């Protein structure tokens, strides 16, 4: 017998208990995407791997996770959504235990895949359950709570990872999941139930769709993750996987549109709001995850921070996100999606403009205003997009729609990582060449600079010959540092321009929040 209740019949205590339970699961899954980044050098020592190989610890998790994100609707239909959610939570916990116990690099890769398979479904199903738990007039606040989980997690990952690694060792970035996951499983068993209108059971398994989907997403991830390191299309590996990705994508679209029980329901994209929200979510993902990746790089390479301090540098943005997510959820009900998104776009552009003004002499307190402004703007973009994207979806297809929206944001994040790597590498090269054109032995400024460095080194005890060589090396280091700083400024400018591209899409969003339930969903509720 189902214990599912209509959102209007739930007490506030029941509603917020369910919300806390499912957001908690999404938070853990998203955080484990970034928590390993600051521990990789420690793992290199433990496993005897090089930097190129150890990055597969992150890549393997992401590939497994993104496949399960896409297939969440199909698995929910096959097993029942609550059963699938509990199984995913349990598998994520088991994978975390195995990762902490790994003694070799191949073991770690296999265990991270297991963990990613478990964690992938927790994200879209959490959003779908939240949509069904809160009445229409509180959807904005529900998506604000969801945003506090999935947007704050990437910021807290490096902080928690650095603290645990420095204090107890890298295995504890996985062991820390265990007590929280056990609590999440218990709360899910106690408080979460499947609604009666969800489709249950599958007559035939879409094996062709599963194979094409897996090839497409694995290929895309390999190209985005390894492209910069392999020099993109100069590498036969990248060309090979690009062809596989494109061919499997075309084949997947054609096959799934003709399949009666597809593994991925492309038909939900007929909904204009979902399609619009997914496009904007992809661009937002590029900005959010790209910035999350580039800021720690900036603080480490330019400001000289260690791993933990570089993670702590993101705290101002995380605090602003935490404070203004509920504000954005409350404002959505009164201002509507269009006004909030346009306001969020303007605020984020302002923050990127501030970031373009940074120099090599910047300190932590120079970063705070820009990060606070960015943290203020992002909730006013994320909350209305998450709410509007699913606002006109039939409830029976809510998990499928949530999977698409989550997938778009994750793909945007992967593009953001790759885009940052390309822009930084090429930006440093271009700016170094431009700066080097102004350095010459015939230049008085160059001669004075080298003379000052040589004198200082001789005063420190270096011989005249050593001082001359070291001064040239120091000048080269300064040139590279300045070139790197200019490249970071360029990235901030490009990301700001990317956010500007959201403005035309924002005008297509509804002006005021819609609080009505879709007719098919209302009919299903009435019948049950």
Tab-separated table of C-alpha atoms in Angstrom, residues 161-473:
chain	number	residue	atom	x	y	z
A	161	UNK	CA	39.104	17.212	0.552
A	162	UNK	CA	42.076	19.392	1.532
A	163	UNK	CA	41.215	19.308	5.229
A	164	UNK	CA	40.681	15.535	5.367
A	165	UNK	CA	43.743	14.755	3.247
A	166	UNK	CA	46.054	16.961	5.304
A	167	UNK	CA	44.658	15.710	8.615
A	168	UNK	CA	43.954	11.988	8.100
A	169	UNK	CA	45.040	10.995	4.598
A	170	UNK	CA	43.239	10.680	1.259
A	171	UNK	CA	41.193	7.509	2.107
A	172	UNK	CA	39.115	9.625	4.488
A	173	UNK	CA	37.668	11.698	1.656
A	174	UNK	CA	35.741	8.486	0.905
A	175	UNK	CA	35.218	7.109	4.419
A	176	UNK	CA	33.571	10.387	5.503
A	177	UNK	CA	30.641	9.518	3.212
A	178	UNK	CA	29.680	6.381	5.145
A	179	UNK	CA	27.826	7.742	8.214
A	180	UNK	CA	26.022	10.386	6.175
A	181	UNK	CA	24.968	7.873	3.522
A	182	UNK	CA	23.673	5.421	6.144
A	183	UNK	CA	21.574	8.226	7.646
A	184	UNK	CA	20.322	9.155	4.150
A	185	UNK	CA	19.301	5.562	3.401
A	186	UNK	CA	17.411	5.289	6.698
A	187	UNK	CA	15.564	8.582	6.121
A	188	UNK	CA	14.656	7.568	2.568
A	189	UNK	CA	13.214	4.247	3.718
A	190	UNK	CA	11.205	6.035	6.378
A	191	UNK	CA	9.866	9.114	4.584
A	192	UNK	CA	10.061	8.798	0.765
A	193	UNK	CA	7.371	6.983	-1.271
A	194	UNK	CA	6.571	6.542	-4.952
A	195	UNK	CA	3.580	8.508	-6.266
A	196	UNK	CA	0.814	6.373	-7.823
A	197	UNK	CA	0.987	8.063	-11.234
A	198	UNK	CA	4.543	6.901	-12.024
A	199	UNK	CA	4.868	4.330	-14.790
A	200	UNK	CA	6.079	0.953	-13.560
A	201	UNK	CA	7.545	-1.996	-15.403
A	202	UNK	CA	9.227	-2.427	-18.792
A	203	UNK	CA	8.199	-5.049	-21.345
A	204	UNK	CA	11.475	-5.070	-23.275
A	205	UNK	CA	14.992	-3.821	-22.509
A	206	UNK	CA	16.391	-1.263	-24.962
A	207	UNK	CA	19.845	-2.851	-25.322
A	208	UNK	CA	20.682	-0.912	-28.486
A	209	UNK	CA	19.822	2.376	-26.791
A	210	UNK	CA	21.927	1.530	-23.739
A	211	UNK	CA	24.975	0.693	-25.909
A	212	UNK	CA	24.621	3.838	-28.069
A	213	UNK	CA	24.072	6.055	-25.027
A	214	UNK	CA	27.104	4.622	-23.234
A	215	UNK	CA	29.354	5.049	-26.286
A	216	UNK	CA	28.157	8.610	-26.838
A	217	UNK	CA	28.678	9.790	-23.261
A	218	UNK	CA	31.963	7.917	-22.738
A	219	UNK	CA	33.318	9.298	-26.008
A	220	UNK	CA	32.242	12.846	-25.195
A	221	UNK	CA	33.810	12.658	-21.740
A	222	UNK	CA	37.103	11.277	-23.042
A	223	UNK	CA	37.323	14.016	-25.691
A	224	UNK	CA	36.564	16.807	-23.216
A	225	UNK	CA	38.735	15.447	-20.397
A	226	UNK	CA	41.772	14.396	-22.450
A	227	UNK	CA	41.583	16.770	-25.411
A	228	UNK	CA	43.899	19.469	-24.105
A	229	UNK	CA	46.506	17.011	-22.864
A	230	UNK	CA	46.457	15.104	-26.174
A	231	UNK	CA	46.642	18.338	-28.260
A	232	UNK	CA	43.067	17.837	-29.462
A	233	UNK	CA	42.748	16.775	-33.090
A	234	UNK	CA	46.456	16.314	-33.512
A	235	UNK	CA	45.896	13.092	-31.576
A	236	UNK	CA	44.470	9.975	-33.233
A	237	UNK	CA	42.874	9.050	-29.882
A	238	UNK	CA	40.786	12.236	-29.837
A	239	UNK	CA	39.829	11.874	-33.511
A	240	UNK	CA	38.787	8.249	-32.900
A	241	UNK	CA	36.599	9.085	-29.909
A	242	UNK	CA	35.095	12.153	-31.614
A	243	UNK	CA	33.926	9.995	-34.513
A	244	UNK	CA	32.497	7.403	-32.107
A	245	UNK	CA	30.693	10.157	-30.161
A	246	UNK	CA	29.099	11.773	-33.220
A	247	UNK	CA	28.087	8.504	-34.883
A	248	UNK	CA	26.606	7.083	-31.681
A	249	UNK	CA	24.774	10.387	-30.978
A	250	UNK	CA	23.076	10.376	-34.387
A	251	UNK	CA	22.275	6.694	-34.041
A	252	UNK	CA	20.905	7.231	-30.519
A	253	UNK	CA	18.546	10.024	-31.598
A	254	UNK	CA	17.187	8.051	-34.571
A	255	UNK	CA	16.789	4.822	-32.586
A	256	UNK	CA	15.248	6.306	-29.435
A	257	UNK	CA	12.616	8.281	-31.363
A	258	UNK	CA	11.450	5.034	-33.006
A	259	UNK	CA	11.714	2.810	-29.921
A	260	UNK	CA	8.485	2.118	-27.978
A	261	UNK	CA	10.255	1.873	-24.605
A	262	UNK	CA	13.438	3.956	-25.020
A	263	UNK	CA	16.192	4.034	-22.428
A	264	UNK	CA	16.207	7.842	-22.747
A	265	UNK	CA	12.912	9.621	-23.405
A	266	UNK	CA	13.790	12.295	-25.979
A	267	UNK	CA	10.118	13.159	-26.382
A	268	UNK	CA	10.127	15.227	-23.194
A	269	UNK	CA	12.156	17.828	-25.094
A	270	UNK	CA	8.956	18.775	-26.922
A	271	UNK	CA	8.222	20.839	-23.821
A	272	UNK	CA	9.400	24.377	-24.616
A	273	UNK	CA	10.275	25.282	-21.029
A	274	UNK	CA	12.411	22.169	-20.541
A	275	UNK	CA	14.248	22.711	-23.832
A	276	UNK	CA	14.837	26.394	-23.051
A	277	UNK	CA	15.932	25.653	-19.490
A	278	UNK	CA	18.296	22.901	-20.631
A	279	UNK	CA	20.006	25.212	-23.153
A	280	UNK	CA	20.400	27.944	-20.546
A	281	UNK	CA	21.445	25.364	-17.947
A	282	UNK	CA	24.244	24.180	-20.244
A	283	UNK	CA	25.607	27.733	-20.598
A	284	UNK	CA	25.205	28.292	-16.846
A	285	UNK	CA	27.105	25.045	-16.217
A	286	UNK	CA	30.028	26.257	-18.343
A	287	UNK	CA	30.212	29.444	-16.256
A	288	UNK	CA	29.704	27.842	-12.836
A	289	UNK	CA	32.016	24.842	-13.132
A	290	UNK	CA	34.563	26.698	-15.256
A	291	UNK	CA	34.876	29.361	-12.571
A	292	UNK	CA	35.032	26.719	-9.826
A	293	UNK	CA	37.974	25.173	-11.670
A	294	UNK	CA	39.831	28.369	-12.632
A	295	UNK	CA	39.713	30.236	-9.306
A	296	UNK	CA	41.731	27.634	-7.322
A	297	UNK	CA	44.184	27.499	-10.235
A	298	UNK	CA	44.571	31.280	-10.068
A	299	UNK	CA	45.138	31.328	-6.310
A	300	UNK	CA	47.717	28.527	-6.509
A	301	UNK	CA	49.630	29.665	-9.609
A	302	UNK	CA	49.549	33.438	-9.063
A	303	UNK	CA	48.979	33.976	-5.338
A	304	UNK	CA	50.962	30.909	-4.206
A	305	UNK	CA	48.217	29.310	-2.060
A	306	UNK	CA	48.337	25.655	-1.057
A	307	UNK	CA	45.487	23.230	-1.868
A	308	UNK	CA	43.461	23.899	1.292
A	309	UNK	CA	43.815	27.680	1.119
A	310	UNK	CA	42.850	27.686	-2.554
A	311	UNK	CA	39.668	25.838	-1.604
A	312	UNK	CA	38.990	28.237	1.253
A	313	UNK	CA	39.287	31.128	-1.208
A	314	UNK	CA	35.913	30.022	-2.622
A	315	UNK	CA	34.188	30.348	0.766
A	316	UNK	CA	32.898	33.926	0.169
A	317	UNK	CA	31.052	32.779	-2.942
A	318	UNK	CA	29.706	29.714	-1.124
A	319	UNK	CA	28.459	31.838	1.783
A	320	UNK	CA	26.707	34.269	-0.574
A	321	UNK	CA	25.109	31.323	-2.411
A	322	UNK	CA	23.910	29.845	0.863
A	323	UNK	CA	22.367	33.125	2.015
A	324	UNK	CA	20.708	34.154	-1.241
A	325	UNK	CA	19.317	30.812	-2.450
A	326	UNK	CA	16.294	31.142	-0.097
A	327	UNK	CA	15.926	34.804	-1.090
A	328	UNK	CA	15.787	33.812	-4.771
A	329	UNK	CA	13.250	31.083	-3.955
A	330	UNK	CA	11.023	33.606	-2.157
A	331	UNK	CA	11.444	36.243	-4.903
A	332	UNK	CA	10.508	33.788	-7.666
A	333	UNK	CA	6.936	33.635	-6.450
A	334	UNK	CA	6.519	37.399	-6.732
A	335	UNK	CA	8.828	38.506	-9.540
A	336	UNK	CA	8.705	35.543	-11.924
A	337	UNK	CA	11.510	33.855	-13.849
A	338	UNK	CA	12.321	36.490	-16.456
A	339	UNK	CA	13.040	39.351	-14.060
A	340	UNK	CA	15.109	37.193	-11.709
A	341	UNK	CA	17.192	35.652	-14.495
A	342	UNK	CA	17.917	39.055	-16.057
A	343	UNK	CA	18.929	40.403	-12.638
A	344	UNK	CA	21.169	37.375	-12.046
A	345	UNK	CA	22.809	37.797	-15.465
A	346	UNK	CA	23.615	41.458	-14.789
A	347	UNK	CA	25.085	40.688	-11.360
A	348	UNK	CA	27.245	37.829	-12.682
A	349	UNK	CA	28.547	39.983	-15.545
A	350	UNK	CA	29.488	42.598	-12.944
A	351	UNK	CA	31.493	39.981	-11.000
A	352	UNK	CA	33.352	38.845	-14.123
A	353	UNK	CA	34.200	42.462	-14.935
A	354	UNK	CA	35.748	42.799	-11.471
A	355	UNK	CA	37.751	39.613	-12.019
A	356	UNK	CA	39.209	41.023	-15.256
A	357	UNK	CA	40.757	43.842	-13.210
A	358	UNK	CA	42.903	41.587	-11.004
A	359	UNK	CA	46.695	41.701	-11.189
A	360	UNK	CA	49.633	39.643	-9.899
A	361	UNK	CA	49.620	41.836	-6.791
A	362	UNK	CA	46.071	40.807	-5.869
A	363	UNK	CA	45.449	39.272	-2.486
A	364	UNK	CA	42.627	37.365	-0.821
A	365	UNK	CA	40.806	40.557	0.122
A	366	UNK	CA	40.867	41.682	-3.510
A	367	UNK	CA	38.993	38.512	-4.446
A	368	UNK	CA	36.262	38.798	-1.819
A	369	UNK	CA	34.105	41.515	-3.502
A	370	UNK	CA	34.065	39.704	-6.859
A	371	UNK	CA	33.231	36.340	-5.289
A	372	UNK	CA	30.495	37.806	-3.099
A	373	UNK	CA	28.916	39.479	-6.118
A	374	UNK	CA	29.064	36.225	-8.090
A	375	UNK	CA	27.555	34.312	-5.173
A	376	UNK	CA	24.769	36.886	-5.020
A	377	UNK	CA	23.941	36.578	-8.729
A	378	UNK	CA	24.022	32.817	-9.262
A	379	UNK	CA	20.936	31.959	-7.143
A	380	UNK	CA	18.822	34.370	-9.199
A	381	UNK	CA	19.830	32.393	-12.286
A	382	UNK	CA	19.730	28.849	-10.934
A	383	UNK	CA	16.448	28.918	-8.979
A	384	UNK	CA	14.134	30.266	-11.711
A	385	UNK	CA	15.755	28.074	-14.382
A	386	UNK	CA	15.352	24.928	-12.269
A	387	UNK	CA	11.750	25.834	-11.482
A	388	UNK	CA	10.588	26.861	-14.952
A	389	UNK	CA	12.289	23.945	-16.723
A	390	UNK	CA	9.995	21.420	-15.023
A	391	UNK	CA	6.939	23.635	-14.506
A	392	UNK	CA	4.885	22.292	-17.440
A	393	UNK	CA	6.119	18.688	-17.432
A	394	UNK	CA	3.602	15.931	-16.766
A	395	UNK	CA	4.399	14.455	-13.347
A	396	UNK	CA	4.626	10.945	-14.746
A	397	UNK	CA	7.657	12.091	-16.794
A	398	UNK	CA	9.240	14.248	-14.083
A	399	UNK	CA	12.256	11.971	-13.544
A	400	UNK	CA	13.011	11.865	-17.290
A	401	UNK	CA	12.797	15.653	-17.513
A	402	UNK	CA	14.927	16.174	-14.407
A	403	UNK	CA	17.559	13.845	-15.886
A	404	UNK	CA	17.770	15.956	-19.045
A	405	UNK	CA	18.074	19.193	-17.117
A	406	UNK	CA	20.781	17.734	-14.862
A	407	UNK	CA	22.596	16.288	-17.884
A	408	UNK	CA	22.666	19.671	-19.654
A	409	UNK	CA	24.231	21.348	-16.624
A	410	UNK	CA	26.811	18.559	-16.225
A	411	UNK	CA	27.771	18.639	-19.904
A	412	UNK	CA	28.115	22.408	-19.580
A	413	UNK	CA	30.425	21.865	-16.626
A	414	UNK	CA	32.600	19.438	-18.576
A	415	UNK	CA	32.792	21.906	-21.463
A	416	UNK	CA	33.711	24.595	-18.931
A	417	UNK	CA	36.655	22.567	-17.619
A	418	UNK	CA	37.956	21.919	-21.130
A	419	UNK	CA	37.378	25.506	-22.257
A	420	UNK	CA	39.349	26.858	-19.309
A	421	UNK	CA	42.264	24.495	-20.002
A	422	UNK	CA	42.400	25.522	-23.675
A	423	UNK	CA	42.039	29.259	-23.026
A	424	UNK	CA	44.650	29.236	-20.267
A	425	UNK	CA	47.237	27.282	-22.256
A	426	UNK	CA	46.851	29.304	-25.427
A	427	UNK	CA	46.407	32.596	-23.589
A	428	UNK	CA	49.724	32.195	-21.763
A	429	UNK	CA	51.486	31.428	-25.057
A	430	UNK	CA	50.012	34.429	-26.883
A	431	UNK	CA	50.601	36.931	-24.065
A	432	UNK	CA	54.129	35.673	-23.451
A	433	UNK	CA	54.987	36.316	-27.095
A	434	UNK	CA	53.430	39.779	-26.923
A	435	UNK	CA	55.319	40.665	-23.736
A	436	UNK	CA	58.592	39.226	-25.064
A	437	UNK	CA	58.406	41.628	-28.028
A	438	UNK	CA	58.954	44.500	-25.561
A	439	UNK	CA	62.062	42.919	-24.004
A	440	UNK	CA	65.372	43.574	-25.708
A	441	UNK	CA	69.022	43.996	-24.725
A	442	UNK	CA	68.844	47.376	-26.480
A	443	UNK	CA	65.914	48.505	-24.305
A	444	UNK	CA	66.871	50.841	-21.465
A	445	UNK	CA	64.024	49.532	-19.286
A	446	UNK	CA	65.209	45.937	-19.794
A	447	UNK	CA	68.806	46.878	-18.994
A	448	UNK	CA	67.764	48.715	-15.805
A	449	UNK	CA	65.596	45.806	-14.691
A	450	UNK	CA	68.340	43.216	-15.243
A	451	UNK	CA	70.911	45.473	-13.561
A	452	UNK	CA	68.671	45.862	-10.496
A	453	UNK	CA	68.113	42.107	-10.237
A	454	UNK	CA	71.827	41.355	-10.716
A	455	UNK	CA	72.831	43.842	-8.022
A	456	UNK	CA	70.314	42.395	-5.572
A	457	UNK	CA	71.542	38.833	-6.224
A	458	UNK	CA	75.189	39.837	-5.803
A	459	UNK	CA	74.289	41.565	-2.554
A	460	UNK	CA	72.726	38.271	-1.445
A	461	UNK	CA	76.020	36.473	-2.054
A	462	UNK	CA	75.802	35.235	-5.649
A	463	UNK	CA	78.812	35.489	-7.966
A	464	UNK	CA	78.668	37.941	-10.876
A	465	UNK	CA	78.212	35.086	-13.398
A	466	UNK	CA	75.511	33.330	-11.361
A	467	UNK	CA	73.761	36.626	-10.682
A	468	UNK	CA	73.659	37.409	-14.410
A	469	UNK	CA	72.161	34.010	-15.259
A	470	UNK	CA	69.658	34.111	-12.400
A	471	UNK	CA	68.497	37.609	-13.293
A	472	UNK	CA	67.617	36.450	-16.816
A	473	UNK	CA	65.716	33.456	-15.360
